[in-house]
PDB file of C-alpha atoms in Angstrom:
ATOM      1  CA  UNK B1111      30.554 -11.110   2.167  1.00 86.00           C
ATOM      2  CA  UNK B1112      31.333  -8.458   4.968  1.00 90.00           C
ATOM      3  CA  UNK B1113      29.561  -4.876   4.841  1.00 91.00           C
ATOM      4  CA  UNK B1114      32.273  -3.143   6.575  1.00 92.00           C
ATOM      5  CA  UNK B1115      30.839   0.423   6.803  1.00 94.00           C
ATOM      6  CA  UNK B1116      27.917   2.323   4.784  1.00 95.00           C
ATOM      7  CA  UNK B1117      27.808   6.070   5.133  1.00 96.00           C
ATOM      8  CA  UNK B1118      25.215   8.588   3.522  1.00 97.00           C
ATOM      9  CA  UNK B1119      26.657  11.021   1.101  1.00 97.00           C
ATOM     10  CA  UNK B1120      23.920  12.609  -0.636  1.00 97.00           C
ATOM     11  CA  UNK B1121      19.901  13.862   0.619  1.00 97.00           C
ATOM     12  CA  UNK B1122      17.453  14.733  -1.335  1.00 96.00           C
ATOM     13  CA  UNK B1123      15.489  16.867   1.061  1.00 96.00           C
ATOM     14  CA  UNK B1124      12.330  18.445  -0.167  1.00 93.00           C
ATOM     15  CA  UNK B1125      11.691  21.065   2.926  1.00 92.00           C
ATOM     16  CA  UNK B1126      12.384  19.145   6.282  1.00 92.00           C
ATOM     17  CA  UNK B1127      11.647  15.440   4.499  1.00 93.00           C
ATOM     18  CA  UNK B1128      14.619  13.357   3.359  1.00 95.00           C
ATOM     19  CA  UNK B1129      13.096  11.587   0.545  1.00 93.00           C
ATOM     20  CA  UNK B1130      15.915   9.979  -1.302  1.00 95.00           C
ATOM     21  CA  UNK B1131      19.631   9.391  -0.082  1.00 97.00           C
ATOM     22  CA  UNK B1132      22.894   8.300  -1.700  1.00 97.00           C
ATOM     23  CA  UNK B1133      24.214   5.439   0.112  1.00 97.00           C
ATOM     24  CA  UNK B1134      28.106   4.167   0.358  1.00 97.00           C
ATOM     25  CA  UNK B1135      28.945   0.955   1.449  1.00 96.00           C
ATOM     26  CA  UNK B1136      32.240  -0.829   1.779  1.00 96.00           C
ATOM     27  CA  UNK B1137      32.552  -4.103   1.433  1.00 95.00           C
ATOM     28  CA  UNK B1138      35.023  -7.043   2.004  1.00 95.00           C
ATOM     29  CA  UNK B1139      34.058 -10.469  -0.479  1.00 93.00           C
ATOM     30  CA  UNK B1140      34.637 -13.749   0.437  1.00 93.00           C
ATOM     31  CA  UNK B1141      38.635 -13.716  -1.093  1.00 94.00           C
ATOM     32  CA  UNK B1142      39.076 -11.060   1.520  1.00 92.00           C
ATOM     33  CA  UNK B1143      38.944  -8.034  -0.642  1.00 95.00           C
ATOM     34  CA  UNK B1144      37.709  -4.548  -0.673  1.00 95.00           C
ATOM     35  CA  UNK B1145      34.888  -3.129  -2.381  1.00 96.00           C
ATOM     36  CA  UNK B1146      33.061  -0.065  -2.912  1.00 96.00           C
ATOM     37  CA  UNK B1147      29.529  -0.018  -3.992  1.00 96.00           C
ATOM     38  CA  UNK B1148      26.727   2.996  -4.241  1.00 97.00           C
ATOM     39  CA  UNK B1149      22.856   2.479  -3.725  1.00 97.00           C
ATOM     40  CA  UNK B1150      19.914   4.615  -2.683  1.00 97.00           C
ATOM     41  CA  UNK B1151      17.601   4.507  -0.053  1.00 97.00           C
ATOM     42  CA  UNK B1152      14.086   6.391   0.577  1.00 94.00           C
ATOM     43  CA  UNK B1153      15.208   8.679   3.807  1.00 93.00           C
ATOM     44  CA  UNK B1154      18.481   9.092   4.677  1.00 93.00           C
ATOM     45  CA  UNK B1155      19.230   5.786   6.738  1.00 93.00           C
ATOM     46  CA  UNK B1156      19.778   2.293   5.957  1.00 95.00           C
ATOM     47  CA  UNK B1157      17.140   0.042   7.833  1.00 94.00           C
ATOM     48  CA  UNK B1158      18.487  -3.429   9.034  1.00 93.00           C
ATOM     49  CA  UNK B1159      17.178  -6.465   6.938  1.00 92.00           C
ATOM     50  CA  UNK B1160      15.547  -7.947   9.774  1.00 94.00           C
ATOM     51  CA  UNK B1161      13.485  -4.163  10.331  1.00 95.00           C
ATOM     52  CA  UNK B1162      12.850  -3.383   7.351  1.00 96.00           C
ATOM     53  CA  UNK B1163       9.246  -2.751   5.928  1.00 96.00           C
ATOM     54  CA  UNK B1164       7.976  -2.236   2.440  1.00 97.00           C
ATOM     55  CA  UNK B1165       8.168   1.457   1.495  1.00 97.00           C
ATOM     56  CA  UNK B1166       5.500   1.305  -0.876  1.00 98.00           C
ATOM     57  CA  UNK B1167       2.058  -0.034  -1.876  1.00 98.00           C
ATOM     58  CA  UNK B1168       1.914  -1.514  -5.776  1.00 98.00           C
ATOM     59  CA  UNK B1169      -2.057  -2.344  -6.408  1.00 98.00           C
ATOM     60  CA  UNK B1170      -3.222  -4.592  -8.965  1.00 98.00           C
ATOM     61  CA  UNK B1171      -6.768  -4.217  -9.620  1.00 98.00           C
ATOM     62  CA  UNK B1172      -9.790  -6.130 -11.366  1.00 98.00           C
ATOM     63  CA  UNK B1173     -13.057  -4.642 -12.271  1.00 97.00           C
ATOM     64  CA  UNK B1174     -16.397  -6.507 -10.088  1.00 96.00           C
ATOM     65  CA  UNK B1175     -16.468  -9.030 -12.677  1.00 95.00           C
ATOM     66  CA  UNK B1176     -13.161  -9.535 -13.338  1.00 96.00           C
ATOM     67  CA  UNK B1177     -13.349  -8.480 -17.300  1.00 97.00           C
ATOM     68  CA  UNK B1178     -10.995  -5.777 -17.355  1.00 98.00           C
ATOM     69  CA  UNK B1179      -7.472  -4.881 -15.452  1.00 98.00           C
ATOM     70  CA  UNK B1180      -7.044  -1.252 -13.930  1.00 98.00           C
ATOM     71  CA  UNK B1181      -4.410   0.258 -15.344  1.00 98.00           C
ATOM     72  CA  UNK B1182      -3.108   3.862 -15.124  1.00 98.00           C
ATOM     73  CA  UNK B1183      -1.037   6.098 -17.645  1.00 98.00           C
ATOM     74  CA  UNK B1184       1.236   8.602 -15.796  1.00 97.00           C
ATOM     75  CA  UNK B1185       4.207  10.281 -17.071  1.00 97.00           C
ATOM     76  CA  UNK B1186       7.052   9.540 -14.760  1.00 96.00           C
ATOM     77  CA  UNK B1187      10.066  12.949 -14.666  1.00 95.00           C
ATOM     78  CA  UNK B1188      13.175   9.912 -13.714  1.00 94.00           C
ATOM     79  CA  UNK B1189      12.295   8.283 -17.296  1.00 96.00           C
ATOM     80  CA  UNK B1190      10.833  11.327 -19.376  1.00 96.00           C
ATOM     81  CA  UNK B1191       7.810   9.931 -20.705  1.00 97.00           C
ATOM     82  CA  UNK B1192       4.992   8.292 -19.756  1.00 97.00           C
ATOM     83  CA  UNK B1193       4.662   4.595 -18.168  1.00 98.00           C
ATOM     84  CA  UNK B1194       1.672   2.108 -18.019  1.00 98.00           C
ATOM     85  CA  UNK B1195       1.626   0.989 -14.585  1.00 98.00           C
ATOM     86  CA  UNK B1196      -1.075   0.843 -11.531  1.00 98.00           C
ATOM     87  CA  UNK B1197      -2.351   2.630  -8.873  1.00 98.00           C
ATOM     88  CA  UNK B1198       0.825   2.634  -6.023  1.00 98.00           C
ATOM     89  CA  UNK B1199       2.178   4.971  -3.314  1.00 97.00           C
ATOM     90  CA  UNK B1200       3.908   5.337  -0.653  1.00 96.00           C
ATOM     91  CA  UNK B1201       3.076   3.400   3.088  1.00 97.00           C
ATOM     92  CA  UNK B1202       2.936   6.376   5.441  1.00 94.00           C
ATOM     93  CA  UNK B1203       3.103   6.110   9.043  1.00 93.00           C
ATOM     94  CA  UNK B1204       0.028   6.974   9.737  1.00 96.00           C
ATOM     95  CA  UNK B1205      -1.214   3.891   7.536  1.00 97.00           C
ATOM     96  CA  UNK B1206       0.306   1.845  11.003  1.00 96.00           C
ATOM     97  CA  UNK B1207      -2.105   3.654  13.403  1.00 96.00           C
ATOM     98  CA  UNK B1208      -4.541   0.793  14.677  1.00 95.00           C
ATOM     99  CA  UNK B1209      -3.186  -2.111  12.320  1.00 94.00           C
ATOM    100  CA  UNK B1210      -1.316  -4.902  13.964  1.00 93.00           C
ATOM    101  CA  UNK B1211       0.740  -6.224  10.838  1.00 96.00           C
ATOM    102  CA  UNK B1212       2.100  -4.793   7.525  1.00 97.00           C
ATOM    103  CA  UNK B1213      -0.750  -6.519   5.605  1.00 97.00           C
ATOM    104  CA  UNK B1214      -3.264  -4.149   7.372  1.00 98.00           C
ATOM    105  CA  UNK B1215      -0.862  -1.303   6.963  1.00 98.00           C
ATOM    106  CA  UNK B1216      -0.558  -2.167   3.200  1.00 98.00           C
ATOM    107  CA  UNK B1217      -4.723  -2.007   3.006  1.00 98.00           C
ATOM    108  CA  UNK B1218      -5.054   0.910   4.499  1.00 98.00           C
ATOM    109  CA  UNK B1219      -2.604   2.668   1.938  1.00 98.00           C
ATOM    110  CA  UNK B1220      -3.618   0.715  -1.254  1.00 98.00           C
ATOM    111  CA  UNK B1221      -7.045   1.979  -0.702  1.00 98.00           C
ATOM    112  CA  UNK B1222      -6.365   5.640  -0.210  1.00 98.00           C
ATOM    113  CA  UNK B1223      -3.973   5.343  -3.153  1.00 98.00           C
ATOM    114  CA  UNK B1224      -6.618   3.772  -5.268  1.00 98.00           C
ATOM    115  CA  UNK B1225      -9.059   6.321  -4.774  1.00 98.00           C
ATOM    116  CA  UNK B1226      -7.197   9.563  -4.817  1.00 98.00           C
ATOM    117  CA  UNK B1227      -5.399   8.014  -8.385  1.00 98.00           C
ATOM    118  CA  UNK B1228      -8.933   6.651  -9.602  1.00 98.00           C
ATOM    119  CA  UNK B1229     -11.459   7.653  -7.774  1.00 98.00           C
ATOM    120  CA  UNK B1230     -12.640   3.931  -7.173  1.00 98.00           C
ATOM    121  CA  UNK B1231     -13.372   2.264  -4.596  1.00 98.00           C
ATOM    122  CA  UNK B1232     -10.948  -0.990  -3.451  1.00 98.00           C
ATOM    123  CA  UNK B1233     -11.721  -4.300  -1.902  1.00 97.00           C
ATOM    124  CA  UNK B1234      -8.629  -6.230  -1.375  1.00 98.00           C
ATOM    125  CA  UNK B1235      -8.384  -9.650  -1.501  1.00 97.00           C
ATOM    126  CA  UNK B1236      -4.929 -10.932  -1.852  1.00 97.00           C
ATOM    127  CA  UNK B1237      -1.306  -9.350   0.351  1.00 98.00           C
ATOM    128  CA  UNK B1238       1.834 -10.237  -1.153  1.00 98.00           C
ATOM    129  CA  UNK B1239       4.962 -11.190   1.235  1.00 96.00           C
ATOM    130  CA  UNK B1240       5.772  -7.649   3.181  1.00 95.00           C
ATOM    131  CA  UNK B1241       9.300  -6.505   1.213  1.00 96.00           C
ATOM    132  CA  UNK B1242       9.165  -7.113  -2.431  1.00 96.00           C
ATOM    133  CA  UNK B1243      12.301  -6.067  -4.113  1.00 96.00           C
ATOM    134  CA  UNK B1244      11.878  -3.361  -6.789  1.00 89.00           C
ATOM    135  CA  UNK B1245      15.618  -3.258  -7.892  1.00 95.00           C
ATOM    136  CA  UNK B1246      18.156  -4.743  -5.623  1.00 95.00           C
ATOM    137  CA  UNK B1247      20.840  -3.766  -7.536  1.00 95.00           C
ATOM    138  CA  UNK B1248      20.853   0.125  -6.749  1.00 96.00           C
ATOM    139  CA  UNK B1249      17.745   0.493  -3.862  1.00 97.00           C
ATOM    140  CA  UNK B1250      16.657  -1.354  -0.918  1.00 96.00           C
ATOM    141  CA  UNK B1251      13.192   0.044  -1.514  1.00 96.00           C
ATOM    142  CA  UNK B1252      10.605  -2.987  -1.394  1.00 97.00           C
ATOM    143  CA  UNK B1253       6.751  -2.769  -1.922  1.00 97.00           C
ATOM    144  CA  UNK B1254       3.873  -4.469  -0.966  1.00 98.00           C
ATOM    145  CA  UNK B1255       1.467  -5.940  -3.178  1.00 98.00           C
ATOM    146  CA  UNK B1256      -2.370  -5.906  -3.070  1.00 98.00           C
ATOM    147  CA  UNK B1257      -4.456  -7.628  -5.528  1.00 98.00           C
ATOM    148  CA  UNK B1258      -8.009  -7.216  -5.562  1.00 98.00           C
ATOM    149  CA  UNK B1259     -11.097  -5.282  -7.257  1.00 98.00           C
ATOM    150  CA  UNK B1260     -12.598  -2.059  -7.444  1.00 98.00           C
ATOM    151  CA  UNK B1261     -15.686  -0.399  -7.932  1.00 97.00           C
ATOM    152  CA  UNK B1262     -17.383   3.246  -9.056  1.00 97.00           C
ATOM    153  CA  UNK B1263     -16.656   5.487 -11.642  1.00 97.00           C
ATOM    154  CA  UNK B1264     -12.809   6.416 -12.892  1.00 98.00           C
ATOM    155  CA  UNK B1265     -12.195  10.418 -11.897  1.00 97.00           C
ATOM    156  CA  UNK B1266      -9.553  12.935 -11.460  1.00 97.00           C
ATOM    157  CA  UNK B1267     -10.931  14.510  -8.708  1.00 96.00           C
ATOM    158  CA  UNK B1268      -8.855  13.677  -6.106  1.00 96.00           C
ATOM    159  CA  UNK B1269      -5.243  13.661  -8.062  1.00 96.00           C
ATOM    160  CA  UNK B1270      -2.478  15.526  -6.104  1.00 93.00           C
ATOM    161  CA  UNK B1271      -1.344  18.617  -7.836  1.00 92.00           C
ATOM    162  CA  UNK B1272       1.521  17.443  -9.188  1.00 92.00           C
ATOM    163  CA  UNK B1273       0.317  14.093 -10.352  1.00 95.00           C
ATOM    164  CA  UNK B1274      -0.577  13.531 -14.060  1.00 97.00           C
ATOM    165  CA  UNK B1275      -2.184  10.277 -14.213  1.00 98.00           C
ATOM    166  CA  UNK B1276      -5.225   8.739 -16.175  1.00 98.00           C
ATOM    167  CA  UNK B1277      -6.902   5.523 -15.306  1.00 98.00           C
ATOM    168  CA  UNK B1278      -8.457   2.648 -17.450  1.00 98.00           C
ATOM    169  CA  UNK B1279     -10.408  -0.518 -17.543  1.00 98.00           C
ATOM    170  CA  UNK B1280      -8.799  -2.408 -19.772  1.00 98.00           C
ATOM    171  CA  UNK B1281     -10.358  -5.244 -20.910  1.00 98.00           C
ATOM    172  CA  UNK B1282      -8.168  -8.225 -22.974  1.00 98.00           C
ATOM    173  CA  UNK B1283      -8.440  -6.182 -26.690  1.00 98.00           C
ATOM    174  CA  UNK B1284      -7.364  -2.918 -25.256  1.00 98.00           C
ATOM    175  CA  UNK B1285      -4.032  -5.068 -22.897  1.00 98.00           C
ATOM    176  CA  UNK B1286      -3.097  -7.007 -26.545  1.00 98.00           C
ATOM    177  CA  UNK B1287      -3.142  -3.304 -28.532  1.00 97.00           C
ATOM    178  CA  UNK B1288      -0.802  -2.456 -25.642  1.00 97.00           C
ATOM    179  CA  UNK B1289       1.443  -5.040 -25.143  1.00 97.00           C
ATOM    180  CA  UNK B1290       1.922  -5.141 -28.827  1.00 97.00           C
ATOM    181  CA  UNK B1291       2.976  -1.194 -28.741  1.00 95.00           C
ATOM    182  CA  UNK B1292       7.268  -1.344 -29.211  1.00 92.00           C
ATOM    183  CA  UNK B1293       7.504   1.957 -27.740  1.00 93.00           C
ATOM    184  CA  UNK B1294       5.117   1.792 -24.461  1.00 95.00           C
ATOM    185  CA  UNK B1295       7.073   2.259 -21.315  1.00 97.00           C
ATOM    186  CA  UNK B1296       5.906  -0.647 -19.019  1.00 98.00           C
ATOM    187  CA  UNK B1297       6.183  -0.827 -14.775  1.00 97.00           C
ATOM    188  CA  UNK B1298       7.929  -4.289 -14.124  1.00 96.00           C
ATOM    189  CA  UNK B1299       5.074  -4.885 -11.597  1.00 96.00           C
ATOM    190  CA  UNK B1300       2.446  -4.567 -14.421  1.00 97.00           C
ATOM    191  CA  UNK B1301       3.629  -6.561 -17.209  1.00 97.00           C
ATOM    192  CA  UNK B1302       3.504  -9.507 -16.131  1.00 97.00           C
ATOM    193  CA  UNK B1303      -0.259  -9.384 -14.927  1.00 97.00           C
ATOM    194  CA  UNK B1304      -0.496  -8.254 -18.279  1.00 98.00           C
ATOM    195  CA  UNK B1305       0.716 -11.094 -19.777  1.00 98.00           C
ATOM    196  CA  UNK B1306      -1.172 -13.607 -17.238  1.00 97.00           C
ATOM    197  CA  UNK B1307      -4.260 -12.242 -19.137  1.00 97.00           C
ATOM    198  CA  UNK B1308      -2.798 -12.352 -22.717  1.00 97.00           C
ATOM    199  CA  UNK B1309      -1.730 -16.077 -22.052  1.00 97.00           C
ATOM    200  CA  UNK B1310      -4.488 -17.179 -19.618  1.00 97.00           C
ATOM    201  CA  UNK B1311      -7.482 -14.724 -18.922  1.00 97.00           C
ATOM    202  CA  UNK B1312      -8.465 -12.678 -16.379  1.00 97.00           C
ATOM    203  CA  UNK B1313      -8.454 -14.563 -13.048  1.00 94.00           C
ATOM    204  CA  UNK B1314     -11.188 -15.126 -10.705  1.00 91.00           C
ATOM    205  CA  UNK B1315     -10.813 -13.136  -7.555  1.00 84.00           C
ATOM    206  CA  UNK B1316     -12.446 -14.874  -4.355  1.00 69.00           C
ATOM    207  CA  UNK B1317     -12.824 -12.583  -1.543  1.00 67.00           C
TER     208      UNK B1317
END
């Protein structure tokens, strides 16, 4: 397959910041015929494959003893209700400043994240690959994944404004009672961490 041309046709600016953009890309496939195809993009321009770093930070937290998963409850405006998911945000630039590889950058962010969404505190001990795919099929947006454990006491304090989001330790009883919930909005990330414990138990995390 040939991209032939993509061109941006939609921003969603929110003041000077581009946060979202509608992307159009036409292709040619391998019977040498023309294609049109729409996906979206966080900022307004396409980064090349070979440049491209994760946009965001997905954190999957234990407690100390690795007895209970963090999990987080926040109602989500694209999907109208709300999901059970993790603490996660966005890798900022300033998150590069002094780190020498995504991994670092990735940290840096997943602990900020986890502590103004928790109020814990984070020790990471396992970085996914730098760009996992969220949903390839409409967005090029990737994350990074940090697994490790946290420590202090769950608070609000520090939640942005706008954010409505309320954090958990959720030991195996209270993960069954929500896997086993038909109408409980899941993040894709989450699940299936949540269904390493059903199956297996919690793991042990080695620094």
């Amino acid at each position: 397959m040939e991209i032939k041309s993509t061109e941006c046709v939609y921003r969603g600016m929110g003041g000077k910041r581009c946060w979202l953009a509608m992307q159009q890309s036409t292709f040619i496939d391998d019977k040498g015929k023309e294609h049109g195809y729409f996906f979206v993009t966080r900022g307004d321009k396409v980064v090349p494959a070979e440049e491209k770093k994760p946009d965001a930070v997905v954190i999957i937290a234990f407690s100390e003893n690795c007895d209970a998963m963090l999990l987080t409850k926040e109602y989500r405006l694209p999907i109208g209700r709300y999901e059970i998911g993790s603490a996660a945000g966005l890798i900022d630039a300033k998150d590069y400043e002094g780190t020498n590889s995504v991994a670092e950058a990735a940290i840096k962010a997943a602990i900020r994240e986890v502590h103004e969404e928790t109020g814990l505190d984070f020790t990471p001990v396992e970085v996914s690959p730098d760009n996992m795919y969220c949903s390839a099929g409409m967005t090029d947006e990737s994350v990074c994944m940090v697994i490790g454990k946290v420590s202090g006491k769950i608070s609000k304090e520090f939640l942005e404004e706008h954010e409505d989001i309320t954090a958990e330790f959720a030991d195996r009883e209270r993960i069954l009672e929500l896997m086993s919930d038909s109408k409980m909005a899941f993040s894709k990330h989450v699940w299936p961490f949540m269904w390493m414990v059903k199956t297996f138990g919690f793991p042990e995390l080695v620094p």
